[in-house]
XYZ file of C-alpha atoms in Angstrom:
377
model
C 136.402 119.130 106.971
C 137.959 118.464 103.246
C 136.415 115.804 101.218
C 138.656 112.836 100.683
C 139.902 112.259 97.287
C 139.860 108.770 95.813
C 142.254 107.371 93.353
C 139.434 105.914 91.306
C 135.616 105.647 91.665
C 133.390 102.949 90.361
C 129.814 103.703 89.559
C 127.691 100.463 89.418
C 128.601 97.343 91.558
C 127.213 94.610 89.717
C 128.893 91.777 87.915
C 131.527 93.941 86.125
C 131.691 96.904 88.650
C 132.212 94.607 91.794
C 135.109 92.867 89.793
C 136.618 96.231 88.909
C 136.489 97.328 92.534
C 138.016 93.959 93.638
C 141.124 94.067 91.394
C 141.686 97.806 92.010
C 141.732 97.306 95.635
C 143.836 94.313 95.406
C 146.457 96.626 93.763
C 146.374 99.048 96.734
C 144.385 101.578 94.644
C 142.230 103.965 96.908
C 138.864 103.006 95.364
C 135.419 104.247 95.940
C 132.438 102.032 94.883
C 128.794 103.406 94.512
C 125.710 101.499 93.912
C 122.184 102.572 93.829
C 120.891 99.454 95.084
C 121.717 96.735 97.666
C 124.754 94.411 97.101
C 124.028 91.593 94.552
C 120.530 92.874 93.908
C 118.172 91.558 91.375
C 117.161 94.877 89.549
C 119.689 94.798 86.783
C 121.269 92.336 84.787
C 123.644 90.235 87.230
C 120.934 87.827 88.769
C 118.849 84.723 88.333
C 120.965 82.123 90.239
C 123.261 81.103 87.149
C 124.998 82.189 84.033
C 126.653 79.982 81.322
C 130.402 80.122 80.954
C 132.049 78.550 77.992
C 135.200 78.800 75.856
C 134.278 77.823 72.294
C 132.908 81.347 71.663
C 130.792 81.446 68.666
C 130.030 85.155 68.921
C 133.600 85.965 67.877
C 136.807 84.171 68.334
C 138.588 87.235 69.542
C 136.673 86.561 72.945
C 138.440 83.268 73.560
C 141.792 84.897 75.107
C 139.502 86.785 77.335
C 137.357 83.892 78.582
C 140.526 81.768 79.116
C 141.895 84.617 81.383
C 138.307 84.798 82.982
C 138.441 81.107 83.935
C 141.978 81.508 85.560
C 140.799 84.549 87.583
C 137.478 82.795 88.913
C 139.568 79.949 90.178
C 141.885 82.433 91.775
C 138.704 83.936 93.439
C 137.723 80.587 94.600
C 140.949 79.993 96.218
C 141.124 83.479 97.844
C 137.463 83.256 99.112
C 137.017 79.356 99.672
C 133.866 79.409 97.878
C 132.842 77.463 94.669
C 131.734 79.911 92.014
C 132.210 77.885 88.776
C 130.724 74.539 88.117
C 131.950 72.819 85.046
C 129.226 70.452 84.084
C 129.644 70.756 80.105
C 127.599 72.427 77.207
C 125.433 70.902 74.544
C 125.399 73.198 71.502
C 123.026 72.142 68.789
C 121.810 74.040 65.598
C 122.050 73.749 61.841
C 125.515 73.186 60.636
C 125.652 76.480 58.480
C 124.366 78.315 61.675
C 126.335 80.830 63.659
C 126.361 78.625 66.751
C 128.016 75.675 65.135
C 130.154 77.353 62.613
C 131.389 80.030 65.341
C 132.059 77.356 67.898
C 134.179 75.261 65.522
C 135.948 78.450 64.532
C 137.034 79.103 67.860
C 138.098 75.533 68.539
C 140.099 75.780 65.249
C 141.968 79.091 66.214
C 142.573 78.498 69.781
C 142.440 74.747 70.264
C 139.453 74.645 72.616
C 138.219 71.215 73.565
C 135.081 70.415 71.475
C 133.528 67.121 70.748
C 131.368 66.384 67.876
C 128.576 63.984 68.722
C 127.230 61.456 66.250
C 123.461 61.770 65.523
C 123.463 57.924 66.492
C 124.763 58.968 69.905
C 122.490 61.789 70.580
C 119.687 59.948 72.393
C 122.112 58.306 74.760
C 124.139 61.123 75.441
C 121.435 63.755 75.781
C 118.124 61.737 76.530
C 116.217 64.958 77.617
C 116.430 66.637 74.076
C 114.433 65.818 70.785
C 117.254 66.914 68.448
C 116.115 67.581 64.705
C 117.427 65.472 61.904
C 119.721 67.775 60.091
C 121.337 69.480 63.155
C 124.822 69.215 64.180
C 125.774 68.669 67.927
C 128.910 69.473 69.672
C 129.758 69.126 73.395
C 131.945 71.508 75.262
C 133.282 69.495 78.344
C 134.964 72.551 80.127
C 131.957 74.795 79.901
C 129.515 74.947 82.799
C 127.952 77.736 84.876
C 128.746 80.395 87.615
C 126.533 81.140 90.709
C 125.953 84.755 89.693
C 124.790 86.352 92.977
C 127.480 84.502 94.893
C 130.217 85.749 92.516
C 129.083 89.326 92.850
C 128.864 88.996 96.635
C 132.353 87.459 96.652
C 133.930 90.237 94.360
C 132.369 92.658 96.796
C 133.532 91.021 99.972
C 136.970 90.649 98.974
C 137.198 94.170 97.496
C 136.272 95.468 101.065
C 138.563 93.129 102.703
C 141.431 94.670 100.300
C 140.352 98.195 101.487
C 137.752 99.215 98.965
C 135.285 101.776 100.252
C 131.900 100.597 98.979
C 128.772 102.525 99.397
C 125.197 100.950 98.678
C 121.686 102.298 98.263
C 123.130 105.675 96.987
C 122.147 106.933 93.314
C 124.691 108.922 91.415
C 122.727 112.013 90.088
C 125.521 113.301 87.809
C 129.167 113.901 87.463
C 131.593 116.630 86.278
C 135.332 116.885 85.732
C 136.984 119.718 87.309
C 140.678 120.002 86.234
C 142.139 116.460 86.821
C 139.526 115.529 89.144
C 135.870 114.070 88.839
C 133.248 115.305 91.265
C 130.479 112.776 91.504
C 127.100 114.105 92.837
C 124.843 111.710 94.717
C 121.487 112.143 96.344
C 123.422 112.572 99.748
C 126.908 114.087 99.094
C 129.571 114.673 96.466
C 132.737 112.538 96.161
C 136.051 113.356 94.281
C 138.200 110.944 92.313
C 141.134 111.361 89.984
C 139.740 108.497 87.631
C 136.237 107.166 86.842
C 134.813 103.863 85.813
C 131.293 103.409 84.806
C 129.822 100.011 84.851
C 126.233 101.101 85.306
C 124.497 98.407 83.009
C 121.073 99.628 81.693
C 121.744 103.031 83.369
C 124.776 103.618 81.456
C 123.468 106.030 78.977
C 122.029 108.291 81.554
C 125.533 108.584 83.021
C 127.189 109.087 79.820
C 124.740 110.739 77.638
C 127.597 112.441 75.615
C 128.548 109.090 74.288
C 127.750 108.829 70.676
C 127.224 105.179 70.676
C 123.251 104.098 70.996
C 122.621 101.411 73.917
C 119.236 99.597 73.662
C 117.804 98.093 76.938
C 115.482 94.937 76.577
C 113.480 93.286 79.133
C 114.344 89.584 79.278
C 112.165 86.925 80.845
C 113.926 83.932 82.886
C 111.942 80.733 83.272
C 112.229 77.788 85.771
C 110.075 74.911 84.730
C 109.318 71.572 86.418
C 111.340 68.587 85.264
C 109.462 65.226 84.767
C 112.522 62.941 84.573
C 116.114 62.788 86.159
C 117.728 62.934 82.802
C 118.184 66.963 83.333
C 119.624 66.826 86.816
C 123.208 67.944 87.397
C 123.650 64.954 89.865
C 122.897 62.510 87.003
C 125.162 64.334 84.515
C 122.920 67.029 83.148
C 124.715 69.855 81.366
C 124.063 73.333 80.235
C 122.575 73.673 76.599
C 122.532 76.197 73.981
C 120.204 75.500 70.668
C 119.898 77.695 67.612
C 116.323 76.792 66.222
C 114.034 78.350 63.709
C 112.178 79.523 66.556
C 115.025 81.410 68.066
C 117.968 80.798 70.359
C 117.413 79.155 73.725
C 119.719 78.244 76.613
C 119.393 76.658 79.856
C 120.989 74.825 82.739
C 120.915 71.330 84.379
C 118.461 71.016 87.104
C 120.044 71.857 90.382
C 117.579 70.666 92.834
C 115.952 67.739 90.737
C 112.627 69.699 90.821
C 113.119 72.294 88.090
C 115.574 73.924 85.759
C 116.222 77.325 84.254
C 116.015 78.309 80.703
C 115.340 81.485 78.557
C 115.384 82.824 74.962
C 118.346 84.534 73.999
C 117.763 87.294 71.935
C 114.047 87.914 72.558
C 112.304 90.308 74.782
C 110.848 93.714 74.955
C 112.847 96.983 74.113
C 112.209 99.507 77.050
C 113.046 103.023 77.008
C 113.640 103.772 80.688
C 115.274 101.009 83.070
C 113.601 102.835 86.047
C 110.075 101.889 84.505
C 110.935 98.222 83.682
C 107.733 96.147 84.441
C 108.946 93.276 86.666
C 105.667 91.319 87.026
C 104.313 89.054 84.612
C 103.109 90.265 81.112
C 100.844 88.435 78.950
C 103.050 86.098 76.686
C 105.928 85.974 79.008
C 107.289 82.481 78.645
C 105.201 81.397 75.731
C 108.198 81.209 73.287
C 110.070 79.099 75.975
C 107.058 76.924 76.151
C 107.021 76.432 72.357
C 110.489 75.664 72.422
C 110.015 73.134 75.182
C 107.328 71.404 73.417
C 109.397 70.770 70.659
C 112.814 70.212 72.002
C 112.445 69.043 75.606
C 109.901 66.467 76.105
C 110.664 65.744 79.775
C 110.155 69.413 80.863
C 106.838 70.707 81.766
C 106.175 73.660 79.249
C 104.575 76.094 81.566
C 106.850 77.939 84.090
C 106.567 77.559 87.787
C 108.629 80.581 88.316
C 109.807 83.516 86.383
C 112.133 86.498 86.684
C 112.973 89.650 84.735
C 116.614 91.036 83.772
C 117.871 93.380 81.375
C 120.139 93.064 78.334
C 121.940 96.204 77.545
C 122.591 95.946 73.870
C 125.385 97.696 71.702
C 124.693 98.327 68.097
C 126.953 95.008 67.233
C 126.134 93.364 70.377
C 129.788 93.177 71.289
C 131.197 94.738 74.306
C 132.069 98.436 74.891
C 135.402 98.519 76.982
C 137.343 101.721 76.528
C 138.356 104.996 77.691
C 135.622 107.823 76.778
C 136.799 109.503 73.538
C 136.331 112.926 74.669
C 137.222 112.998 78.284
C 140.316 111.664 79.644
C 140.309 109.519 82.731
C 136.824 108.041 82.498
C 136.421 104.436 81.398
C 133.579 102.440 80.753
C 132.467 98.807 80.436
C 128.984 98.589 78.938
C 126.667 96.851 76.290
C 127.453 93.488 77.430
C 124.456 92.528 75.322
C 123.284 89.319 77.381
C 126.536 87.450 77.026
C 128.866 89.432 79.441
C 128.670 87.898 82.903
C 131.040 85.223 82.268
C 133.735 87.698 81.675
C 133.086 89.719 84.555
C 136.547 88.516 86.386
C 138.539 89.587 83.361
C 136.759 92.713 82.401
C 137.221 93.749 86.059
C 141.023 93.212 85.592
C 140.930 95.170 82.363
C 139.143 97.972 83.897
C 141.340 98.022 86.752
C 144.302 98.216 84.239
C 142.891 101.305 82.578
C 141.711 102.930 85.907
C 145.222 102.613 87.552
C 147.486 102.582 84.443
C 145.470 103.911 81.532
C 146.253 101.032 79.458
C 145.945 97.284 79.316
C 147.742 94.211 77.929
C 144.492 92.330 77.116
C 143.517 92.229 73.614
C 140.464 94.499 73.502
C 140.714 96.428 70.438
C 137.888 94.759 68.840
C 135.809 96.226 71.989
C 136.815 99.883 71.833
C 134.714 102.561 70.479
C 136.678 103.266 67.583
C 135.019 100.626 65.780
C 131.780 102.794 65.308
C 133.847 105.789 63.748
């Protein structure tokens, strides 16, 4: 019996891959999706209940047009599915006035007219009673920011992709792939598949599948913490917001308490480099959560410093910590979304649309030149 030939195959169905499969299927593309784990699993980067979404993008103002489209697409997905995925509760940004966080957020505001409120020092205690903000910091508040329900977002993209006709296979590991003529042959532990186009969104496993790519990707073990609240000032129901603080100790971010008992927070940019994602240590190591505890003791007095729960995820870091979204420089017809460097989930909806553009048309109208591989040449 001849093997079916798909228009496009997506390897990796996490945050970005699930969205790519969804957008391809909606366009009538005969799409195959392959995932080595279960749907919306907790073994990669797209898990942990929540992810911040924001528009005043301090990492680079060129992200702003993409995040604005991401908001639109998440709203469309909510309407299609009937599920709430995005919760707008606002975002507190605090740090030294000359720091990347404040300077970058204000630049994005200036260039793209993003709503961003400067908060006077005299108002800090009333506006943010759960935080001890040092003298000399600047504070801004982004009212349209908030968070995404991460596993539910992945599941919804997968469910809607299947409803639109995508053939999604789980618990099936891709061993390798090769190009034969104008087709790709994808070898898995069980069988081979054929597709005309290939999209790789494999997260921490990208380098294993694209070892010919001359851009190094570093995988980092990052610890997420859930700590007990000692006041209702952090509660979402009481107006609690997300937060990101740039401090001398490091950069830390977190969320309002969703249950009135604990809240989630983590260090951005911390963690341990790992050589092999399959050997990631998921159990607690000595020192896990220590820097978060130090941050809490200095800046969040109504939060217990010692975590009640921890989880591990992976950052896949590009050399400049910006995304890689492009066609393979040497192999026509293979596209990648990789190196999301710990700030990519909020873009999953639009990255899926972009990769669907590339996988079906070979081009996209979205402004992604700053994310292309040519910047490393």
